[in-house]
């Protein structure tokens, strides 16, 4: 049963690991936020979340929240906590 659960978790998180590998590791907080063009894409939303939080991006999903286009970005922080951020596609603001 444990092996099945681990396999299921691996299958669920495998696509998000691909997104996380594409992000540069040498970005410092606050150095490239103004250089990110709008509207955001999945990659730029992940970059923005990484820059602003300092955490590792696990996944990025586009959706509508209260009729607004947003990216839902899941971030793993250094303390082990996973937080989900909603970032507006058109203006880059967290909701």
Coordinates of N, CA and C in Angstrom, one line a residue:
X1 N 0.8 -1.2 0.0 CA 0.0 0.0 0.0 C 0.9 1.3 0.0
X2 N 1.9 1.3 0.8 CA 2.8 2.4 0.8 C 3.5 2.6 -0.5
X3 N 3.9 1.6 -1.2 CA 4.5 1.7 -2.5 C 3.6 2.3 -3.5
X4 N 2.3 1.9 -3.4 CA 1.3 2.4 -4.3 C 1.1 3.9 -4.1
X5 N 1.1 4.3 -2.8 CA 0.9 5.8 -2.5 C 2.1 6.6 -2.9
X6 N 3.3 6.0 -2.7 CA 4.5 6.7 -3.2 C 4.5 6.9 -4.7
X7 N 4.1 5.8 -5.4 CA 4.1 5.8 -6.9 C 3.1 6.9 -7.3
X8 N 1.9 6.9 -6.7 CA 0.9 7.9 -7.0 C 1.4 9.3 -6.8
X9 N 2.1 9.6 -5.7 CA 2.7 10.9 -5.5 C 3.7 11.3 -6.5
X10 N 4.5 10.3 -6.9 CA 5.6 10.5 -7.9 C 4.9 10.9 -9.2
X11 N 3.9 10.2 -9.6 CA 3.2 10.5 -10.9 C 2.5 11.9 -10.8
X12 N 2.0 12.2 -9.7 CA 1.3 13.5 -9.6 C 2.3 14.7 -9.6
X13 N 3.4 14.6 -9.0 CA 4.4 15.7 -8.9 C 5.4 15.7 -10.0
X14 N 5.5 14.7 -10.8 CA 6.5 14.6 -11.9 C 6.4 15.8 -12.9
X15 N 5.2 16.2 -13.4 CA 5.1 17.3 -14.3 C 5.6 18.6 -13.7
X16 N 5.3 18.8 -12.4 CA 5.7 20.0 -11.7 C 7.2 20.1 -11.5
X17 N 7.8 19.0 -11.4 CA 9.3 19.0 -11.2 C 10.0 19.5 -12.5
X18 N 9.3 19.3 -13.6 CA 9.9 19.7 -14.9 C 9.9 21.2 -14.9
X19 N 8.8 21.9 -14.5 CA 8.7 23.3 -14.5 C 9.7 23.9 -13.5
X20 N 9.9 23.3 -12.4 CA 10.9 23.8 -11.4 C 12.3 23.7 -11.9
X21 N 12.6 22.7 -12.7 CA 14.0 22.6 -13.2 C 14.3 23.7 -14.2
X22 N 13.3 24.3 -14.9 CA 13.6 25.3 -15.9 C 13.9 26.6 -15.3
X23 N 13.7 26.8 -14.0 CA 14.0 28.1 -13.4 C 15.4 28.3 -13.1
X24 N 16.0 29.4 -13.4 CA 17.4 29.7 -13.0 C 17.5 29.8 -11.5
X25 N 18.7 29.2 -11.0 CA 18.9 29.2 -9.6 C 19.6 30.4 -9.1
X26 N 20.2 31.3 -10.0 CA 21.0 32.4 -9.5 C 20.2 33.7 -9.4
X27 N 18.8 33.6 -9.4 CA 18.0 34.8 -9.3 C 18.0 35.2 -7.8
X28 N 18.2 36.5 -7.5 CA 18.1 37.0 -6.2 C 16.8 37.7 -6.0
X29 N 16.3 37.8 -4.8 CA 15.0 38.5 -4.6 C 15.1 39.9 -5.0
X30 N 14.1 40.4 -5.8 CA 14.0 41.7 -6.1 C 14.9 42.2 -7.3
X31 N 15.7 41.3 -7.9 CA 16.6 41.7 -9.0 C 15.9 41.7 -10.4
X32 N 14.9 40.9 -10.6 CA 14.4 40.8 -11.9 C 12.8 41.0 -12.0
X33 N 12.2 41.4 -10.9 CA 10.8 41.5 -10.9 C 10.3 42.5 -12.0
X34 N 11.0 43.6 -12.1 CA 10.6 44.7 -13.0 C 10.9 44.3 -14.5
X35 N 11.7 43.3 -14.7 CA 12.0 42.8 -16.0 C 11.1 41.8 -16.6
X36 N 10.2 41.3 -15.8 CA 9.2 40.3 -16.2 C 8.1 41.0 -16.9
X37 N 7.9 40.6 -18.2 CA 6.9 41.2 -19.0 C 5.5 40.7 -18.7
X38 N 4.5 41.5 -18.9 CA 3.1 41.2 -18.7 C 2.4 41.1 -20.1
X39 N 1.4 40.3 -20.2 CA 0.8 39.4 -19.2 C 1.8 38.2 -18.9
X40 N 1.6 37.7 -17.7 CA 2.5 36.6 -17.3 C 2.2 35.3 -18.1
X41 N 3.2 34.5 -18.2 CA 3.0 33.1 -18.7 C 3.3 32.2 -17.6
X42 N 3.1 30.9 -17.8 CA 3.4 29.9 -16.7 C 4.9 30.1 -16.2
X43 N 5.8 30.2 -17.1 CA 7.2 30.3 -16.8 C 7.5 31.6 -16.0
X44 N 6.9 32.7 -16.5 CA 7.2 34.0 -15.8 C 6.5 34.1 -14.5
X45 N 5.3 33.5 -14.4 CA 4.6 33.4 -13.1 C 5.4 32.6 -12.1
X46 N 6.0 31.5 -12.5 CA 6.9 30.7 -11.6 C 8.1 31.5 -11.2
X47 N 8.7 32.2 -12.2 CA 9.9 33.0 -11.9 C 9.6 34.1 -10.9
X48 N 8.4 34.8 -11.1 CA 8.0 35.9 -10.1 C 7.8 35.3 -8.7
X49 N 7.1 34.2 -8.6 CA 6.9 33.6 -7.3 C 8.2 33.2 -6.7
X50 N 9.1 32.6 -7.4 CA 10.4 32.3 -6.9 C 11.2 33.5 -6.4
X51 N 11.2 34.6 -7.2 CA 11.9 35.8 -6.8 C 11.3 36.4 -5.5
X52 N 10.0 36.4 -5.5 CA 9.3 37.1 -4.4 C 9.3 36.3 -3.1
X53 N 9.3 35.0 -3.2 CA 9.2 34.2 -1.9 C 10.6 33.5 -1.6
X54 N 11.4 33.3 -2.5 CA 12.7 32.7 -2.2 C 12.6 31.2 -2.2
X55 N 11.4 30.6 -2.4 CA 11.1 29.2 -2.3 C 11.3 28.5 -3.6
X56 N 11.1 27.2 -3.6 CA 11.2 26.4 -4.8 C 9.8 26.2 -5.4
X57 N 9.6 26.5 -6.6 CA 8.3 26.4 -7.3 C 8.0 24.9 -7.6
X58 N 6.9 24.4 -7.1 CA 6.5 23.0 -7.3 C 5.6 22.9 -8.5
X59 N 4.6 23.8 -8.7 CA 3.7 23.7 -9.8 C 3.1 25.1 -10.1
X60 N 2.6 25.2 -11.3 CA 1.9 26.4 -11.8 C 0.7 26.0 -12.6
X61 N -0.4 26.6 -12.3 CA -1.7 26.2 -13.0 C -2.4 27.5 -13.3
X62 N -2.9 27.6 -14.5 CA -3.7 28.8 -14.9 C -5.2 28.5 -14.6
X63 N -5.9 29.5 -14.1 CA -7.3 29.3 -13.8 C -8.0 30.7 -13.7
X64 N -9.3 30.7 -13.5 CA -10.0 31.9 -13.3 C -10.4 31.9 -11.8
X65 N -10.2 33.0 -11.1 CA -10.6 33.1 -9.7 C -11.4 34.4 -9.6
X66 N -12.7 34.2 -9.2 CA -13.6 35.4 -9.2 C -13.6 36.1 -10.5
X67 N -13.6 35.4 -11.6 CA -13.6 35.9 -13.0 C -12.4 36.7 -13.4
X68 N -11.3 36.5 -12.6 CA -10.0 37.1 -12.9 C -9.0 36.0 -13.4
X69 N -8.2 36.3 -14.4 CA -7.2 35.3 -14.9 C -6.0 35.3 -13.9
X70 N -5.8 34.1 -13.3 CA -4.7 34.0 -12.3 C -3.9 32.8 -12.6
X71 N -2.6 32.8 -12.1 CA -1.8 31.6 -12.0 C -1.8 31.2 -10.5
X72 N -2.1 29.9 -10.2 CA -2.0 29.4 -8.9 C -0.6 28.7 -8.8
X73 N 0.3 29.2 -8.0 CA 1.7 28.8 -7.9 C 1.9 28.2 -6.6
X74 N 2.3 26.9 -6.6 CA 2.6 26.2 -5.3 C 4.1 26.3 -5.1
X75 N 4.5 26.7 -3.9 CA 5.9 27.0 -3.5 C 6.3 26.3 -2.3
X76 N 7.4 25.6 -2.3 CA 8.0 24.9 -1.2 C 9.0 25.9 -0.5
X77 N 8.8 26.2 0.7 CA 9.7 27.1 1.4 C 10.8 26.4 2.2
X78 N 11.9 27.1 2.6 CA 13.0 26.5 3.2 C 12.6 25.7 4.5
X79 N 11.6 26.2 5.2 CA 11.1 25.6 6.4 C 10.3 24.3 6.2
X80 N 10.1 23.9 5.0 CA 9.3 22.7 4.6 C 7.8 23.0 4.4
X81 N 7.4 24.2 4.6 CA 6.0 24.6 4.4 C 5.7 24.7 2.9
X82 N 4.6 24.3 2.4 CA 4.1 24.5 1.1 C 3.0 25.5 1.1
X83 N 3.1 26.6 0.3 CA 2.1 27.6 0.2 C 1.7 27.8 -1.2
X84 N 0.4 28.1 -1.4 CA -0.1 28.4 -2.7 C -0.4 29.9 -2.9
X85 N 0.1 30.5 -3.9 CA 0.0 31.9 -4.2 C -0.9 32.1 -5.4
X86 N -1.8 33.0 -5.4 CA -2.5 33.4 -6.6 C -1.9 34.7 -7.2
X87 N -1.5 34.6 -8.4 CA -0.8 35.8 -9.0 C -1.7 36.2 -10.3
X88 N -2.1 37.4 -10.3 CA -2.9 37.9 -11.4 C -2.1 37.9 -12.7
X89 N -2.7 37.3 -13.8 CA -1.9 37.1 -15.0 C -1.6 38.5 -15.6
X90 N -2.5 39.5 -15.6 CA -2.3 40.7 -16.3 C -1.4 41.8 -15.6
X91 N -1.4 41.7 -14.2 CA -0.7 42.8 -13.6 C 0.4 42.2 -12.6
X92 N 0.5 40.9 -12.4 CA 1.5 40.3 -11.6 C 1.3 40.5 -10.1
X93 N 0.2 41.0 -9.7 CA -0.1 41.2 -8.2 C -0.6 39.9 -7.6
X94 N -0.2 39.7 -6.3 CA -0.7 38.6 -5.6 C -2.1 38.9 -5.1
X95 N -3.0 37.9 -5.1 CA -4.4 38.1 -4.7 C -4.6 37.3 -3.4

